[in-house]
Coordinates of C-alpha atoms in Angstrom, one line a residue:
M5 CA 33.9 32.0 24.8
T6 CA 31.1 31.5 27.4
Q7 CA 28.8 33.4 25.4
N8 CA 29.2 31.3 22.1
K9 CA 28.6 28.1 24.6
G10 CA 25.7 29.6 26.0
F11 CA 24.3 30.5 22.4
I12 CA 25.6 26.8 21.4
S13 CA 23.7 25.2 24.4
R14 CA 20.7 27.4 24.1
Y15 CA 19.7 26.7 20.4
W16 CA 21.5 23.5 19.3
P17 CA 18.0 21.2 19.9
Y18 CA 16.4 23.6 17.8
L19 CA 18.8 22.3 14.9
F20 CA 17.3 19.2 15.4
V21 CA 13.7 20.2 14.9
A22 CA 14.9 22.6 11.8
I23 CA 16.6 20.1 9.5
P24 CA 13.4 17.7 8.9
I25 CA 11.2 20.5 8.9
A26 CA 13.1 21.9 5.9
L27 CA 13.5 18.6 4.1
Q28 CA 9.4 18.2 4.5
L29 CA 9.2 22.0 3.2
I30 CA 11.2 21.3 0.2
F31 CA 10.5 17.7 -0.8
F32 CA 7.0 17.7 -0.1
F33 CA 4.9 20.7 0.4
Y34 CA 6.9 22.7 -1.9
P35 CA 5.9 20.1 -4.9
L36 CA 2.5 19.7 -3.3
V37 CA 1.7 23.5 -3.6
N38 CA 3.4 23.5 -7.0
G39 CA 1.5 20.6 -8.1
I40 CA -1.6 22.4 -7.0
V41 CA -0.6 25.3 -9.0
Y42 CA 0.0 23.3 -11.9
S43 CA -3.2 21.8 -12.1
L44 CA -4.6 25.0 -12.3
T45 CA -2.8 25.7 -15.7
N46 CA -3.0 24.0 -19.3
W47 CA 1.0 23.3 -18.9
D48 CA 2.1 20.3 -20.9
G49 CA 5.0 19.9 -19.0
L50 CA 7.7 21.1 -21.9
S51 CA 7.1 24.5 -23.0
S52 CA 8.2 27.6 -21.0
T53 CA 4.5 29.0 -21.4
Y54 CA 1.3 28.3 -19.7
K55 CA -1.7 29.8 -18.9
L56 CA -4.2 29.4 -15.9
V57 CA -7.3 27.8 -17.2
G58 CA -8.7 27.1 -13.8
L59 CA -11.1 24.3 -12.7
Q60 CA -11.1 23.2 -16.2
N61 CA -8.5 20.1 -15.6
Y62 CA -10.8 19.0 -12.6
V63 CA -13.7 19.3 -14.6
A64 CA -12.1 17.0 -17.3
V65 CA -11.0 14.7 -15.0
L66 CA -14.3 14.0 -13.5
Q67 CA -15.9 13.5 -17.1
D68 CA -12.5 11.1 -17.8
K69 CA -14.0 7.5 -18.2
H70 CA -10.5 6.3 -17.7
F71 CA -10.5 8.0 -14.4
Y72 CA -13.2 6.0 -13.5
T73 CA -11.8 2.8 -14.6
S74 CA -8.9 3.1 -12.9
I75 CA -10.4 4.2 -9.4
T76 CA -12.6 1.0 -9.8
F77 CA -9.3 -0.8 -10.0
T78 CA -7.8 0.9 -7.5
L79 CA -10.8 0.3 -4.9
I80 CA -11.0 -3.2 -5.6
L81 CA -6.9 -3.9 -5.3
T82 CA -6.9 -1.8 -2.3
I83 CA -10.3 -4.0 -0.5
G84 CA -8.3 -7.6 -1.7
L85 CA -5.1 -5.6 0.1
L86 CA -6.8 -4.8 3.4
V87 CA -8.9 -8.1 3.4
G88 CA -6.1 -10.4 2.9
E89 CA -3.4 -8.7 4.9
I90 CA -5.8 -8.2 7.6
V91 CA -7.5 -12.1 7.5
I92 CA -4.0 -14.0 6.1
G93 CA -1.9 -12.1 8.3
I94 CA -3.6 -12.8 11.4
F95 CA -3.5 -16.4 10.4
V96 CA -0.3 -17.0 9.6
A97 CA 0.7 -15.2 12.6
T98 CA -1.4 -17.4 14.6
L99 CA 0.1 -20.5 13.1
L100 CA 3.8 -19.1 13.4
N101 CA 2.9 -17.9 17.1
R102 CA 2.3 -21.7 18.0
K103 CA 5.3 -24.3 19.0
L104 CA 6.2 -26.0 15.8
K105 CA 8.8 -27.8 14.1
C106 CA 11.3 -26.0 11.9
L107 CA 9.5 -22.7 13.3
S108 CA 12.5 -20.6 12.6
F109 CA 12.7 -21.4 9.3
F110 CA 9.3 -20.9 8.5
R111 CA 9.2 -17.6 10.1
T112 CA 12.6 -16.6 7.8
W113 CA 10.7 -18.1 5.0
Y114 CA 7.6 -16.4 4.7
F115 CA 9.6 -12.7 4.7
F116 CA 11.4 -13.6 1.7
P117 CA 9.2 -11.6 -0.8
A118 CA 9.3 -8.5 1.3
V119 CA 12.9 -8.6 0.7
L120 CA 12.9 -8.6 -2.9
S121 CA 12.7 -5.0 -5.0
T122 CA 8.9 -4.9 -6.4
V123 CA 10.0 -4.2 -9.9
T124 CA 12.2 -7.3 -10.0
L125 CA 9.3 -9.5 -8.0
G126 CA 6.9 -8.1 -11.3
L127 CA 9.2 -9.2 -14.0
I128 CA 9.3 -12.2 -12.0
F129 CA 6.1 -13.1 -12.2
V130 CA 5.7 -12.1 -16.0
Q131 CA 7.8 -14.7 -16.7
L132 CA 5.7 -17.2 -14.4
F133 CA 2.5 -16.0 -15.6
N134 CA 3.9 -16.3 -19.4
Y135 CA 5.4 -19.6 -19.5
G136 CA 5.5 -21.4 -16.1
L137 CA 1.4 -21.3 -15.2
P138 CA 0.2 -21.7 -18.9
Q139 CA 2.5 -25.1 -19.0
I140 CA 1.2 -26.5 -15.3
G141 CA -2.3 -25.5 -16.6
E142 CA -2.2 -27.4 -19.9
L143 CA -0.6 -31.0 -18.1
L144 CA -3.5 -30.6 -15.6
G145 CA -6.1 -29.8 -18.3
I146 CA -7.2 -26.8 -16.9
E147 CA -8.5 -24.4 -19.4
W148 CA -8.3 -21.0 -17.7
L149 CA -4.7 -21.7 -16.5
S150 CA -3.6 -22.8 -20.1
E151 CA -3.7 -19.0 -20.9
N152 CA -1.7 -15.7 -19.3
L153 CA -3.6 -14.6 -16.6
L154 CA -2.8 -11.4 -16.7
V155 CA -3.9 -11.0 -20.4
Q156 CA -7.4 -11.5 -19.7
E157 CA -9.7 -9.6 -18.8
E158 CA -11.5 -11.9 -16.5
T159 CA -8.5 -12.8 -14.4
A160 CA -6.0 -10.3 -14.9
V161 CA -7.4 -8.4 -11.3
P162 CA -7.3 -11.2 -9.6
A163 CA -3.9 -12.0 -10.5
V164 CA -2.6 -8.6 -9.8
I165 CA -4.0 -8.7 -6.0
F166 CA -2.4 -12.3 -5.5
V167 CA 1.1 -11.2 -6.4
A168 CA 0.8 -7.6 -4.4
L169 CA -0.5 -10.4 -1.7
W170 CA 2.1 -12.5 -1.7
Q171 CA 4.8 -9.7 -1.2
G172 CA 2.6 -7.6 1.0
L173 CA 2.0 -10.1 3.7
A174 CA 5.2 -10.2 5.4
M175 CA 4.8 -6.5 7.4
P176 CA 1.3 -7.4 8.6
V177 CA 2.5 -10.7 9.8
I178 CA 5.4 -9.6 12.1
I179 CA 2.8 -6.9 13.3
F180 CA 0.2 -9.5 14.1
L181 CA 3.1 -11.7 15.7
A182 CA 4.3 -9.1 17.9
G183 CA 0.9 -8.2 18.9
L184 CA 0.3 -11.6 19.8
Q185 CA 3.2 -12.2 21.7
S186 CA 2.7 -9.3 23.7
I187 CA -0.4 -11.4 25.7
P188 CA 0.4 -11.9 29.2
D189 CA 0.5 -15.7 29.6
D190 CA -1.5 -15.2 32.2
I191 CA -4.8 -14.6 30.7
I192 CA -4.2 -17.7 28.4
E193 CA -3.7 -19.9 30.7
A194 CA -6.7 -18.6 32.9
S195 CA -8.8 -18.7 30.1
E196 CA -7.8 -22.7 29.5
I197 CA -8.7 -23.2 33.2
D198 CA -12.0 -21.8 32.7
G199 CA -12.5 -24.2 29.7
A200 CA -12.2 -22.0 26.8
N201 CA -11.5 -23.6 23.5
R202 CA -9.2 -21.9 20.7
F203 CA -11.7 -20.4 19.0
Q204 CA -13.0 -18.6 22.1
Q205 CA -9.6 -17.5 23.0
F206 CA -9.2 -15.9 19.8
F207 CA -12.1 -14.0 19.6
N208 CA -12.4 -13.0 23.3
I209 CA -8.4 -12.4 23.9
E210 CA -6.0 -12.5 21.0
L211 CA -8.7 -10.6 19.0
P212 CA -9.0 -7.3 21.3
F213 CA -5.5 -7.7 21.9
L214 CA -4.6 -7.0 18.2
L215 CA -7.5 -4.3 17.6
P216 CA -4.2 -1.8 17.7
S217 CA -2.2 -4.3 14.8
I218 CA -5.3 -4.2 12.9
S219 CA -5.4 -0.4 12.6
M220 CA -1.5 -0.3 11.7
V221 CA -1.9 -2.9 9.0
F222 CA -5.1 -1.3 8.0
I223 CA -3.4 2.0 7.3
L224 CA -0.7 0.0 5.6
A225 CA -2.6 -1.9 3.3
L226 CA -4.6 1.3 2.2
K227 CA -1.7 3.5 1.5
S228 CA -0.2 0.5 -0.2
G229 CA -3.5 0.2 -2.4
L230 CA -4.3 3.5 -3.1
T231 CA -0.8 4.8 -4.4
A232 CA 0.1 0.9 -6.2
F233 CA 2.4 1.7 -9.1
D234 CA 5.3 0.0 -9.5
L235 CA 3.8 -3.5 -9.1
I236 CA 1.1 -2.5 -11.6
F237 CA 3.8 -1.0 -14.1
S238 CA 6.3 -4.1 -14.2
L239 CA 3.0 -6.7 -13.9
T240 CA 0.7 -5.2 -16.9
S241 CA 1.8 -1.7 -17.6
G242 CA -2.1 -1.2 -17.2
G243 CA -3.4 -3.7 -19.5
P244 CA -5.5 -5.4 -20.7
D245 CA -7.4 -2.8 -22.0
G246 CA -6.8 -0.5 -18.7
K247 CA -8.4 -2.7 -16.6
T248 CA -5.6 -2.6 -14.2
E249 CA -4.4 0.8 -14.5
S250 CA -4.2 2.3 -10.9
L251 CA -4.6 5.7 -10.4
G252 CA -0.9 6.3 -9.9
L253 CA 0.3 4.7 -13.1
L254 CA -3.1 7.1 -14.9
V255 CA -0.9 10.0 -13.4
Y256 CA 2.3 8.5 -14.5
N257 CA 0.8 7.9 -18.4
Y258 CA -0.9 11.0 -18.6
A259 CA 2.3 13.5 -17.6
F260 CA 5.0 11.4 -18.9
V261 CA 3.4 9.5 -22.2
D262 CA 0.7 12.0 -23.2
N263 CA 2.6 15.0 -22.1
K264 CA -0.7 16.5 -20.0
F265 CA 1.4 17.0 -17.3
S266 CA -1.2 19.8 -15.6
Y267 CA -4.3 17.3 -16.3
A268 CA -1.9 14.8 -14.4
N269 CA -1.4 17.3 -11.4
A270 CA -5.4 17.6 -11.2
L271 CA -5.8 13.8 -10.8
A272 CA -2.8 13.9 -8.3
V273 CA -4.6 16.5 -6.2
I274 CA -7.8 14.5 -6.4
L275 CA -6.2 11.4 -5.3
F276 CA -4.7 13.2 -2.4
I277 CA -7.6 14.3 -1.1
I278 CA -9.4 10.8 -1.4
I279 CA -6.4 9.2 0.1
A280 CA -6.6 12.1 3.1
L281 CA -10.4 11.7 3.5
I282 CA -10.4 8.1 3.8
S283 CA -7.3 8.4 6.2
V284 CA -9.4 10.7 8.7
V285 CA -12.1 8.2 8.7
Q286 CA -10.2 5.4 9.3
I287 CA -8.0 7.1 12.2
S288 CA -11.5 8.7 13.8
I289 CA -12.8 4.9 13.8
S290 CA -9.9 3.0 15.1
R291 CA -9.6 5.5 17.9
K292 CA -13.4 4.6 18.8
F293 CA -12.3 1.0 19.2
E294 CA -9.1 1.4 21.1
V295 CA -11.0 3.8 23.8

C-alpha cells in the first residue's frame, strides 16, 4: 500500500503534462505531418491509392494565379484588421476609460458582436447588404450604396473588412482597456500637475504602457486575418470573381470542391510557413520594444 501510494504521489504530476502533450500530438502534430506527406502525392482525397510526385504540387501553387489573387486579398484583410483593431480599439478603449454617463451600458453594448457566431453574423450582413443598405442608398440618392456592396469588385473588399472589424474589435478593446486601467493614477496626476495636455499624456504615458497590449492585439489580428474562413464563406463565398477568396477558403475549395486534396495540402503548408515566418518576426520586434 505504501509502495503504491509512493508511486502515485511520485508520478501523478506527469499525468497532467502527459494528457495535453498526447492531445497536441494527436490533433496537431499528426495532422500536420500527414498533411505534409499528402502534399507530396497526387491523392484526390477519395481514392485509396496515390503516388509520390515530389514538389510538383508546390511548383503548381507558385504558378497558380488564384493563389496570388487570394494572398493579395488575405494580406489586405490582415492589414485592415491590424490597423483597424489597434487604432480604433485604442480610441474606443480611451473613451470607455473616461467617466461618462451610462458607461456600463456602452461597455456591454460594444461587446455584443463578439457573442454572435461568425457564420450567423455573416448571414445577417448578407441580408443587410442585399436589402437594407440598397434601400437606404436609393432614398438618399447615393448611387454606389444603391447596389449590393458585396457583389461589386470596388466595394466587396472594404465591405468584408468592415464586417470583420465590427465583430473583431470587442476583444482588442477589452485588452486596451485593461492596459489603460493598469496605469497608476499617481503618474497621470503628476503629469497634470506638470501641465501636460491630453495628447501629451496619451503619447508619453498611456501609449508606452499599451505596448504589451498592442503586441497581443497584433498577434490576434494577424491570426484572424491570415486564417480567415468562416466569415468570408458566409458573406461572399470568395466572390465576386475570387476577389474576396482568402487563403483558408482557397484551401477549402481546392480540397472539397475540386477534390484536389494533395494540392490543397501543399497550399496549406505554404500558408503555415507564411504564418510561422511572420510570427517569428513579430515576436522578435515586440521583444525589442518591450525591453
